[in-house]
Amino acid sequence: MLKFLRKYNKYILVVGGVLLMVAFLLQGVLGQLSKTQGTQTVMRVSGEKVTNVELDLARRELVVIKELAPQVLSNLKISDSGDHWYLLTRMAERAGYVGGPQDGRATWENVAQSLSQDVLRRWEYSEYQRTQQFPAQAEIQKKQLEFADNIAAVGIRRARSTANLTDDQFYTVFAKAMGIARLQSSLKGAARVSSERCLIEAKRQLDAAVIDYVFIPPERVTADVGEPDDAALKAQFDRFRTTPEGKGDFGIGYLLPARVKLEWLTLDHDAIAKAVTVDPVEVRKKFAQGNPGGTPGETFEQARPRLESQIRQEMVQRILQVADTVISSQVALATRKLPKDGQFRVLPPDWNKERPNFANIRDIIVQRVKEQTGVQIPATEVTVKDAQWLSLTDLSKLPGIGTASLARGSRQEPFTAYALGVRELGGLNDFGIQVGIPGSPVADKSGSKFYFTVLDARRESAPDSIDEIRPRLVDDWKRLQAFEALKRDAESYRQKAITSGLESLDESANRPPINPAEPTPPDLKSNATVTRKSISPADPNVDLDSFREAVVTAASSLDPTVDPNSIPLADRTLAIPLPPKLGLAVVRIMKFTPMTMEAYRQNAARMARQLQLDEFDAAGSDAFSLAALRKRLNVKAVTPGGEEQSSSPPSGSGDLP
């Protein structure tokens, strides 16, 4: 090697020198090119140039909001677009609504305080599980401040790493968010409401009737309804097949929501903890090493239960880590050779036979845990739900996993949303989850972990056949027939209420109690206050616009200066069919209280403000949409050659080219 270097040293020096010269020249060219690209105009807003640097900063700012406070984007109706964020912050800055970093710091601290609430609740629950009592209020307040400070600090670190922002730039992001909120609020208050309109709204809200009533559900008369034939069921199926549930006539609809089939493996925290035997020597050693978590003067006997619990929990966490390693390695082994499609995998036709099988993995978990920790844990439970489709409601009712969530930074994503976020239902997603590939584990409040695979997914769609929903069809058909009978006999019910009293329609005494320890609530509800906007006490059976309007309209025809008891029952007794509930409400008006000027004066300001907000929602909610801003600010995209293009983005894109 040395001979080679001596022989060709001149050639090596010449070539090396040439390379150094080229590198020196390229450095200037690349630097100039980078500078040129950074200052390149990418769009014009109201005739003013916007450079790539400005738009890039806006996109990085949006990353911070999306990562740390996505609810801000939702509340302010900001789309997932750097252009939208840039245009809104530009408007807010020009209007003088954006403060400096200190304003943003205060806003971020408020956001962190809000985010800490969920962490605090989990901590309180874990403390209760450990000590069987909730911590003192002073300790709770101290912990909340700690959690909020930690979230705030972590947020800044994440912003530095993911968006490459300085501390001041980070705080300015939240100052801009607050500025956008102030900008939108200023428009919401810009509408003017006439006194006449406010008076009409006040009367609509403040005219009130006090009533007694009985709601007669269709189930009361379904026993008198026969069984439907196939032709009747088919007619009903065809009528409501593509109608969303609760949206069609009579509240009936058979369009099925997005749904999945599922399997999951459960690592039961409590079952694992019971399998752990604490070594007394380890307890004594832990006490001798400083008695962590103890108080001054605490004896070993006093500390023993707490130390045993600590050691047990440490071992449980170690076991969960071993299990997680086993599952992750088995999934990686099965999927590593699959070709990639972006963040997803391309699955072969026979994947259902080759995919990671939790039933096989659980035996490996038990074996590895025994080898690495010496603890013999019970076989983990594997549950398969492939015989039926599971909607969001069905998923939330699953024992254990139904209440679990996925930790994503400082927030928790419910398992239900996670499972229904698979590619086959939602397309591209930041979960990176697809049918046939196990997702990230979710955990419940007890610390149990659940590893799951979505076996199949189906978008919102009509049922394939009558048999798929036959029990619902039969039940709904009977309830419809019962409602028709209630409508037909409405006047008879009304007359019975007049002659025998509403009490005669109360059949609660004839029904067995749902809970033997509690009496069956009566059908007769007394002294309910009804306005055109609400009913109190709340009752979902009758809280409908049609019911409230009918009651208040009938009551307003009565003379409020006359004793209601002197008015004939026939003039203040109503029978109101309620199609959305398939039931009949029989009402006795006890009193009518019209709006007074005193009540109007007390509520006028509030109602005017509400009308302003309604006006904004009706006509101005799109005022800050990306499309509206592009049009109002005359936004034009600029090509690298300097030519202006239409402000409309390419199909499927939220940003300008």
XYZ file of C-alpha atoms in Angstrom:
657
model
C 0.000 0.000 0.000
C 2.867 2.405 0.900
C 4.653 1.599 -2.365
C 1.460 2.422 -4.269
C 1.122 5.790 -2.492
C 4.774 6.708 -3.125
C 4.560 5.731 -6.784
C 1.388 7.685 -7.560
C 1.586 10.483 -4.984
C 1.744 13.221 -7.626
C -1.372 11.930 -9.395
C -3.198 11.676 -6.064
C -2.282 15.244 -5.144
C -3.442 16.553 -8.527
C -6.791 14.712 -8.390
C -7.338 15.716 -4.751
C -6.604 19.337 -5.555
C -9.073 19.322 -8.431
C -11.767 17.833 -6.173
C -11.151 20.455 -3.501
C -11.425 23.213 -6.087
C -14.706 21.816 -7.427
C -16.081 21.480 -3.913
C -15.098 25.090 -3.147
C -16.818 26.371 -6.278
C -19.908 24.225 -5.720
C -20.270 25.508 -2.173
C -20.904 29.016 -3.439
C -23.213 27.818 -6.196
C -25.245 25.611 -3.852
C -25.433 28.361 -1.251
C -26.659 30.824 -3.858
C -29.118 28.254 -5.197
C -30.460 27.584 -1.682
C -30.799 31.317 -1.074
C -32.572 31.762 -4.393
C -34.991 28.937 -3.671
C -35.743 30.334 -0.211
C -36.599 33.803 -1.543
C -38.480 32.483 -4.552
C -42.017 33.855 -4.859
C -44.550 31.018 -4.709
C -47.764 33.050 -4.571
C -49.165 36.566 -4.417
C -51.696 37.691 -1.831
C -53.484 40.968 -2.611
C -50.662 41.644 -5.066
C -47.922 41.132 -2.449
C -45.228 38.481 -2.855
C -45.124 35.440 -0.581
C -41.840 33.554 -0.572
C -41.148 29.888 -0.082
C -39.540 30.710 3.301
C -42.722 32.359 4.592
C -44.941 29.520 3.436
C -42.547 26.895 4.791
C -42.632 28.585 8.215
C -46.450 28.562 8.127
C -46.469 24.853 7.364
C -44.069 24.118 10.223
C -46.234 26.208 12.552
C -49.244 24.166 11.484
C -47.356 20.963 12.346
C -46.980 22.251 15.921
C -50.705 22.976 16.265
C -51.657 19.615 14.752
C -49.311 17.727 17.054
C -49.957 19.529 20.327
C -53.407 21.132 20.143
C -55.512 19.678 17.279
C -58.673 20.880 19.034
C -57.577 24.436 18.196
C -57.788 23.634 14.471
C -61.233 22.124 14.986
C -62.541 25.038 17.061
C -61.256 27.631 14.597
C -62.296 25.542 11.557
C -58.801 25.563 10.082
C -58.166 22.966 7.392
C -55.085 20.755 7.196
C -53.351 23.216 4.906
C -50.340 25.443 5.389
C -51.888 27.962 2.992
C -55.020 28.243 5.131
C -52.975 28.813 8.279
C -50.798 31.382 6.512
C -53.728 33.394 5.149
C -55.557 33.415 8.488
C -52.493 34.466 10.478
C -51.726 37.126 7.877
C -55.227 38.589 8.236
C -55.049 38.440 12.035
C -51.639 40.159 12.073
C -52.744 42.895 9.674
C -55.826 43.520 11.850
C -53.677 43.851 14.966
C -55.030 40.784 16.778
C -51.732 38.878 17.158
C -49.642 39.522 20.243
C -46.008 38.673 20.850
C -44.320 35.558 22.274
C -45.512 36.416 25.781
C -49.134 36.348 24.643
C -48.435 33.000 22.969
C -46.734 31.674 26.093
C -49.838 32.446 28.173
C -52.031 30.758 25.561
C -49.797 27.663 25.452
C -49.793 27.413 29.244
C -53.612 27.451 29.204
C -53.609 24.720 26.550
C -51.124 22.649 28.578
C -53.276 23.128 31.678
C -56.279 21.791 29.787
C -54.317 18.831 28.403
C -53.081 17.973 31.893
C -56.624 17.259 33.074
C -56.707 13.859 31.371
C -53.281 12.922 32.738
C -54.409 14.072 36.182
C -57.520 11.890 36.097
C -55.449 8.819 35.232
C -53.016 9.618 38.040
C -55.868 10.019 40.559
C -57.296 6.661 39.484
C -53.906 4.913 39.770
C -53.422 6.395 43.249
C -56.859 5.145 44.241
C -56.019 1.682 42.897
C -52.781 1.689 44.891
C -54.013 3.137 48.209
C -57.814 2.661 48.008
C -58.298 6.358 48.650
C -58.145 9.471 46.505
C -55.264 11.898 47.094
C -55.764 15.129 49.025
C -56.845 18.249 47.147
C -53.505 19.968 47.791
C -51.657 16.996 46.265
C -53.997 17.009 43.267
C -53.343 20.703 42.629
C -49.599 20.177 42.966
C -49.659 17.260 40.524
C -51.745 19.193 37.999
C -49.181 21.996 37.972
C -46.406 19.424 37.525
C -48.219 17.716 34.666
C -48.997 21.042 32.978
C -45.368 22.186 33.287
C -44.172 18.832 31.932
C -46.566 18.966 28.977
C -45.478 22.539 28.235
C -41.799 21.566 28.327
C -42.313 18.436 26.235
C -44.291 20.482 23.706
C -41.397 22.886 23.214
C -38.923 20.015 22.775
C -41.169 18.343 20.213
C -41.595 21.619 18.354
C -37.822 22.004 18.155
C -37.364 18.470 16.818
C -40.348 18.149 14.467
C -40.797 21.723 13.232
C -37.321 23.198 13.881
C -38.648 26.258 15.710
C -37.003 28.415 18.352
C -38.749 29.027 21.684
C -40.003 32.447 20.554
C -41.247 30.990 17.278
C -43.024 28.244 19.204
C -44.837 30.721 21.449
C -45.642 32.902 18.434
C -47.543 29.951 16.921
C -50.011 30.098 19.819
C -50.089 33.899 19.715
C -51.186 33.562 16.085
C -53.837 30.984 17.030
C -55.211 33.383 19.639
C -55.116 36.172 17.041
C -57.201 34.079 14.638
C -59.716 33.445 17.432
C -59.961 37.195 18.090
C -60.369 37.882 14.381
C -63.227 35.421 14.047
C -64.849 36.696 17.240
C -64.834 40.240 15.883
C -66.839 39.123 12.851
C -69.281 37.145 14.988
C -70.109 40.339 16.871
C -70.406 42.465 13.746
C -74.004 41.467 12.927
C -76.714 43.885 14.047
C -80.021 42.630 15.394
C -83.121 44.817 15.321
C -85.145 45.265 18.492
C -88.219 43.850 16.696
C -86.380 40.648 15.813
C -85.018 40.347 19.329
C -88.551 40.800 20.713
C -89.902 38.037 18.464
C -87.117 35.689 19.538
C -87.702 36.539 23.197
C -91.374 35.680 22.916
C -90.484 32.433 21.177
C -88.157 31.482 24.015
C -89.931 32.946 27.034
C -93.588 32.072 26.480
C -93.983 29.008 28.693
C -96.592 26.441 29.607
C -96.679 24.218 32.678
C -98.106 20.794 31.845
C -98.826 17.304 33.103
C -98.485 14.606 30.461
C -98.284 10.917 29.711
C -96.191 9.530 26.874
C -97.656 6.321 25.446
C -94.931 4.331 23.640
C -95.734 1.940 20.783
C -94.651 -1.036 22.924
C -97.816 -0.598 24.967
C -99.922 -1.849 22.073
C -97.508 -4.028 20.053
C -98.925 -7.117 21.792
C -102.105 -6.536 19.775
C -100.160 -6.469 16.486
C -99.758 -9.690 14.513
C -96.646 -10.997 12.778
C -95.587 -9.479 9.419
C -95.415 -11.560 6.271
C -92.412 -11.528 3.920
C -94.060 -9.040 1.560
C -94.574 -6.541 4.398
C -90.987 -6.918 5.547
C -89.661 -6.483 2.016
C -91.692 -3.328 1.530
C -90.315 -1.881 4.749
C -86.783 -3.006 3.908
C -86.928 -1.331 0.490
C -88.425 1.839 1.977
C -85.753 2.442 4.620
C -82.803 0.399 3.275
C -80.642 3.402 2.316
C -81.846 5.765 5.065
C -79.447 6.449 7.992
C -80.730 5.231 11.337
C -82.740 7.914 13.126
C -82.918 10.138 10.023
C -85.861 8.762 8.089
C -89.582 9.028 8.668
C -90.493 7.702 12.109
C -86.784 7.605 13.042
C -86.316 4.343 11.124
C -83.331 3.729 8.869
C -81.303 0.667 7.951
C -78.176 2.170 6.399
C -75.443 0.498 8.424
C -72.475 2.599 9.623
C -68.815 1.835 9.011
C -67.999 -1.431 10.741
C -65.233 -3.953 11.263
C -64.475 -7.493 12.309
C -61.876 -7.895 14.981
C -59.600 -10.082 17.041
C -57.520 -9.063 20.040
C -55.152 -10.374 22.701
C -55.559 -9.151 26.279
C -52.715 -8.643 28.741
C -54.754 -8.365 31.934
C -52.868 -6.135 34.377
C -54.634 -7.457 37.482
C -54.295 -11.122 36.472
C -50.568 -10.652 35.846
C -50.151 -8.826 39.170
C -51.775 -11.745 41.012
C -49.252 -14.118 39.417
C -46.322 -12.117 40.802
C -44.919 -13.321 44.134
C -42.902 -10.661 45.933
C -39.634 -11.860 47.504
C -39.412 -10.646 51.147
C -35.665 -10.217 50.690
C -36.279 -7.761 47.857
C -38.668 -5.815 50.056
C -36.081 -5.600 52.847
C -33.390 -4.598 50.344
C -35.562 -1.834 48.864
C -36.245 -0.462 52.339
C -32.540 -0.493 53.161
C -31.695 1.319 49.914
C -33.631 4.435 50.877
C -37.271 3.401 51.270
C -38.445 5.143 48.050
C -41.726 6.965 48.495
C -41.551 6.699 52.254
C -41.790 9.336 54.960
C -39.176 10.216 57.622
C -39.341 7.875 60.600
C -41.374 5.228 58.793
C -40.657 1.713 60.081
C -40.144 -1.330 57.888
C -43.484 -2.839 58.910
C -45.239 0.390 58.008
C -43.459 0.583 54.647
C -43.817 -3.113 53.766
C -47.265 -2.967 51.982
C -46.235 0.021 49.869
C -42.861 -1.459 48.945
C -44.453 -4.801 48.057
C -46.889 -2.951 45.792
C -44.019 -1.050 44.150
C -42.035 -4.214 43.495
C -45.124 -5.978 42.143
C -45.914 -3.080 39.797
C -42.320 -2.937 38.589
C -42.451 -6.646 37.782
C -45.805 -6.247 36.009
C -44.318 -3.507 33.825
C -41.329 -5.714 33.054
C -43.652 -8.576 32.078
C -45.684 -6.280 29.854
C -42.462 -5.153 28.190
C -41.397 -8.747 27.539
C -44.821 -9.506 26.058
C -44.658 -6.384 23.901
C -41.256 -7.428 22.572
C -42.567 -10.888 21.698
C -45.608 -9.531 19.857
C -43.627 -6.837 18.018
C -40.998 -9.331 16.864
C -43.614 -11.835 15.681
C -45.452 -9.131 13.709
C -42.184 -7.866 12.206
C -41.187 -11.414 11.259
C -44.463 -11.937 9.400
C -44.561 -8.563 7.644
C -40.947 -7.654 6.885
C -40.926 -9.257 3.432
C -44.219 -7.692 2.350
C -43.800 -4.959 -0.289
C -44.570 -1.435 0.904
C -47.219 0.939 -0.405
C -46.278 4.166 1.331
C -46.911 3.634 5.041
C -48.887 0.451 4.351
C -48.104 -3.083 3.209
C -49.312 -4.917 0.104
C -50.929 -8.128 1.338
C -50.865 -11.366 -0.689
C -54.131 -13.207 -1.491
C -53.447 -15.893 1.137
C -52.528 -13.391 3.856
C -55.345 -14.534 6.107
C -53.456 -17.804 6.554
C -50.041 -16.178 6.918
C -50.854 -13.170 9.111
C -49.689 -12.989 12.763
C -51.945 -15.230 14.828
C -52.548 -14.120 18.413
C -53.607 -17.634 19.425
C -50.079 -18.849 18.583
C -48.310 -15.790 19.954
C -49.855 -16.110 23.422
C -48.054 -19.408 24.073
C -44.746 -17.784 23.151
C -45.513 -14.905 25.541
C -46.048 -17.232 28.499
C -42.836 -19.102 27.689
C -40.659 -15.964 27.252
C -42.030 -14.319 30.384
C -41.178 -17.455 32.387
C -37.667 -17.553 30.920
C -36.863 -13.865 31.450
C -38.673 -13.059 34.715
C -39.306 -16.409 36.378
C -43.026 -15.593 36.665
C -45.620 -18.080 35.421
C -48.415 -15.862 34.122
C -51.793 -17.283 33.079
C -52.379 -17.787 29.361
C -53.410 -14.497 27.803
C -56.968 -14.333 26.480
C -57.541 -14.103 22.720
C -60.966 -12.985 21.500
C -62.148 -13.310 17.899
C -65.184 -11.395 16.611
C -65.375 -12.468 12.982
C -68.967 -13.704 12.881
C -70.558 -10.260 13.118
C -69.867 -6.701 12.055
C -69.035 -4.235 14.828
C -70.035 -0.579 14.536
C -68.649 2.229 16.709
C -71.408 1.580 19.247
C -70.673 -2.140 19.262
C -66.939 -1.522 19.698
C -67.497 0.783 22.666
C -69.477 -1.965 24.432
C -66.738 -4.602 24.132
C -65.469 -5.575 27.596
C -62.046 -4.153 28.386
C -60.848 -3.052 24.981
C -63.988 -0.992 24.352
C -62.895 1.626 26.888
C -59.192 1.530 26.000
C -57.276 4.250 24.182
C -54.044 4.890 22.312
C -51.629 7.387 23.866
C -50.530 9.972 21.303
C -48.317 12.483 22.993
C -50.391 14.291 25.579
C -53.765 13.143 24.268
C -55.633 9.868 24.138
C -57.204 8.443 20.972
C -60.211 6.213 21.771
C -59.845 2.637 20.590
C -63.146 2.943 18.716
C -61.845 5.774 16.514
C -58.505 4.005 16.109
C -60.047 0.721 14.936
C -62.410 2.483 12.533
C -59.505 4.518 11.153
C -58.170 1.628 9.057
C -57.096 2.421 5.525
C -60.008 0.458 4.058
C -62.472 2.839 5.737
C -60.680 6.157 6.040
C -58.028 5.949 3.333
C -54.638 7.397 4.243
C -54.383 7.908 7.994
C -51.764 8.954 10.482
C -52.408 5.755 12.452
C -50.781 3.667 9.718
C -53.340 0.939 10.371
C -54.817 -1.421 7.805
C -56.877 -4.583 7.671
C -54.859 -7.715 8.433
C -51.932 -6.004 10.199
C -51.956 -5.669 14.021
C -52.231 -2.073 15.184
C -50.375 -0.405 18.038
C -51.525 -1.646 21.461
C -54.192 0.247 23.393
C -54.572 0.368 27.168
C -57.406 0.926 29.621
C -57.353 2.810 32.914
C -56.432 -0.302 34.902
C -53.211 -0.679 32.914
C -54.322 -3.704 30.889
C -53.049 -3.744 27.300
C -54.831 -4.963 24.190
C -53.210 -5.951 20.889
C -55.698 -6.137 18.050
C -56.063 -6.841 14.357
C -58.900 -5.559 12.183
C -59.834 -8.681 10.217
C -62.197 -6.998 7.770
C -63.791 -3.601 7.256
C -66.830 -2.271 5.494
C -67.823 1.302 4.741
C -71.250 2.759 5.484
C -73.613 0.745 3.310
C -77.058 -0.742 3.086
C -77.572 -4.281 4.428
C -77.252 -6.994 1.809
C -80.490 -8.754 2.624
C -83.530 -8.853 4.873
C -81.986 -11.682 6.877
C -79.079 -9.447 7.949
C -81.443 -7.229 9.956
C -84.586 -9.364 10.219
C -85.104 -8.927 14.010
C -84.942 -5.129 13.623
C -87.305 -5.230 10.660
C -89.889 -7.238 12.564
C -89.629 -5.030 15.637
C -89.862 -1.808 13.613
C -92.809 -3.114 11.592
C -94.726 -3.914 14.777
C -93.904 -0.517 16.262
C -95.107 1.203 13.092
C -98.390 -0.678 13.196
C -98.716 0.201 16.871
C -98.151 3.884 16.107
C -100.833 3.835 13.439
C -103.208 2.382 16.046
C -102.226 5.106 18.550
C -102.864 7.806 15.955
C -106.207 6.283 15.069
C -107.239 6.160 18.724
C -105.712 9.523 19.727
C -109.094 11.134 20.368
C -110.176 8.190 22.512
C -107.088 8.619 24.707
C -107.805 12.343 24.942
C -111.409 11.762 26.011
C -110.298 9.227 28.605
C -107.886 11.793 30.034
C -110.719 14.354 30.224
C -113.243 12.090 31.875
C -111.010 9.871 34.035
C -107.887 11.962 34.403
C -104.354 11.473 33.103
C -103.811 9.008 35.924
C -106.020 6.543 34.056
C -103.378 6.389 31.274
C -100.553 5.603 33.696
C -99.848 1.868 33.442
C -96.503 1.861 35.257
C -98.023 -0.034 38.188
C -98.778 -2.950 35.846
C -95.148 -3.337 34.706
C -92.484 -5.247 36.642
C -89.613 -3.012 37.790
C -86.429 -3.002 35.731
C -84.448 -2.909 38.967
C -86.164 -4.826 41.794
C -84.524 -2.517 44.333
C -86.143 0.568 42.786
C -89.805 1.322 42.032
C -90.917 1.647 38.426
C -91.074 5.364 37.511
C -94.613 6.556 36.714
C -95.720 7.311 33.167
C -97.409 10.479 34.423
C -95.024 13.459 34.482
C -96.173 16.515 36.431
C -95.319 20.221 36.381
C -93.067 20.163 33.325
C -92.221 23.584 31.908
C -92.347 23.811 28.118
C -91.145 26.610 25.848
C -90.763 26.506 22.099
C -87.064 25.829 22.696
C -86.911 23.402 25.623
C -88.697 21.224 28.148
C -87.759 20.895 31.809
C -87.256 18.351 33.282
C -85.698 16.944 30.113
C -87.480 14.029 28.490
C -86.167 12.614 25.199
C -89.536 11.003 24.493
C -91.229 14.376 23.950
C -88.354 16.856 23.478
C -89.280 17.550 19.858
C -89.954 20.790 18.003
C -93.387 19.560 16.948
C -94.394 18.713 20.523
C -93.136 21.949 22.067
C -94.723 24.081 19.342
C -98.084 22.338 19.669
C -98.121 22.713 23.465
C -97.099 26.402 23.585
C -99.424 27.337 20.704
C -102.373 25.681 22.438
C -101.452 27.237 25.794
C -101.108 30.737 24.314
C -104.767 30.616 23.269
C -105.736 30.487 26.962
C -106.307 33.674 28.970
C -103.315 33.944 31.380
C -105.324 36.204 33.728
C -107.937 33.504 34.366
C -107.505 30.732 36.943
C -106.550 27.659 34.825
C -108.767 25.415 36.998
C -111.793 27.389 35.815
C -111.034 26.568 32.172
C -112.742 23.354 30.965
C -110.442 20.331 30.727
C -111.534 19.825 27.129
C -109.947 23.190 26.211
C -106.582 22.358 27.769
C -106.179 18.639 27.028
C -104.246 17.582 23.931
C -103.343 14.310 22.214
C -100.206 14.808 20.096
C -98.863 12.008 17.837
C -95.045 12.013 17.717
C -93.858 10.192 14.561
C -90.107 10.320 15.342
C -90.813 8.427 18.593
C -93.723 6.369 17.218
C -95.693 7.336 20.321
C -98.566 9.498 21.532
C -98.349 12.263 24.144
C -101.514 13.153 26.060
C -101.129 16.586 27.693
C -103.016 18.639 30.254
C -102.090 22.343 30.316
C -101.906 23.525 33.913
C -100.755 27.124 33.392
C -99.580 29.550 30.708
C -96.950 32.194 31.468
C -96.481 34.703 28.637
C -93.298 36.704 28.245
C -93.191 39.830 30.381
C -91.316 43.040 29.657
C -89.237 42.489 32.781
C -88.154 39.074 31.506
C -87.468 40.555 28.070
C -85.220 43.273 29.484
C -83.292 40.724 31.548
C -82.697 38.459 28.554
C -82.529 40.888 25.610
C -78.712 41.227 25.581
C -78.185 37.463 25.760
C -80.705 36.826 22.987
C -79.222 39.522 20.774
C -75.809 37.914 21.169
C -77.223 34.475 20.364
C -78.913 35.848 17.256
C -75.581 37.338 16.197
C -73.914 33.946 16.571
C -76.751 32.246 14.690
C -76.404 34.815 11.931
C -72.680 34.103 11.706
C -73.245 30.348 11.606
C -75.909 30.717 8.928
C -74.182 33.215 6.661
C -70.640 33.776 7.833
C -69.310 30.379 8.849
C -67.563 30.119 5.470
C -66.087 33.620 5.734
C -62.755 32.182 6.891
C -62.686 29.038 4.764
C -59.679 28.529 2.506
C -61.770 29.049 -0.632
C -63.296 32.283 0.710
C -59.887 33.645 1.740
C -58.347 32.843 -1.639
C -61.133 34.743 -3.358
C -61.202 37.703 -0.958
C -57.421 38.141 -0.884
C -57.007 37.498 -4.622
C -54.510 34.686 -4.049
C -52.509 33.653 -7.095
C -50.018 30.819 -7.342
C -46.716 31.698 -9.005
C -44.779 29.208 -11.123
C -40.951 28.966 -10.967
C -40.973 30.963 -14.181
C -42.850 33.832 -12.523
C -46.227 33.222 -14.170
C -49.390 33.628 -12.095
C -51.909 30.782 -12.009
C -55.396 30.286 -10.655
C -55.621 30.246 -6.865
C -57.549 26.969 -6.916
C -55.373 24.100 -5.668
C -54.854 20.909 -7.644
C -57.401 18.186 -7.051
C -56.840 16.478 -3.706
C -54.403 19.135 -2.494
C -54.886 21.579 0.331
C -51.922 23.757 -0.635
C -51.090 25.904 -3.569
C -48.535 24.469 -5.986
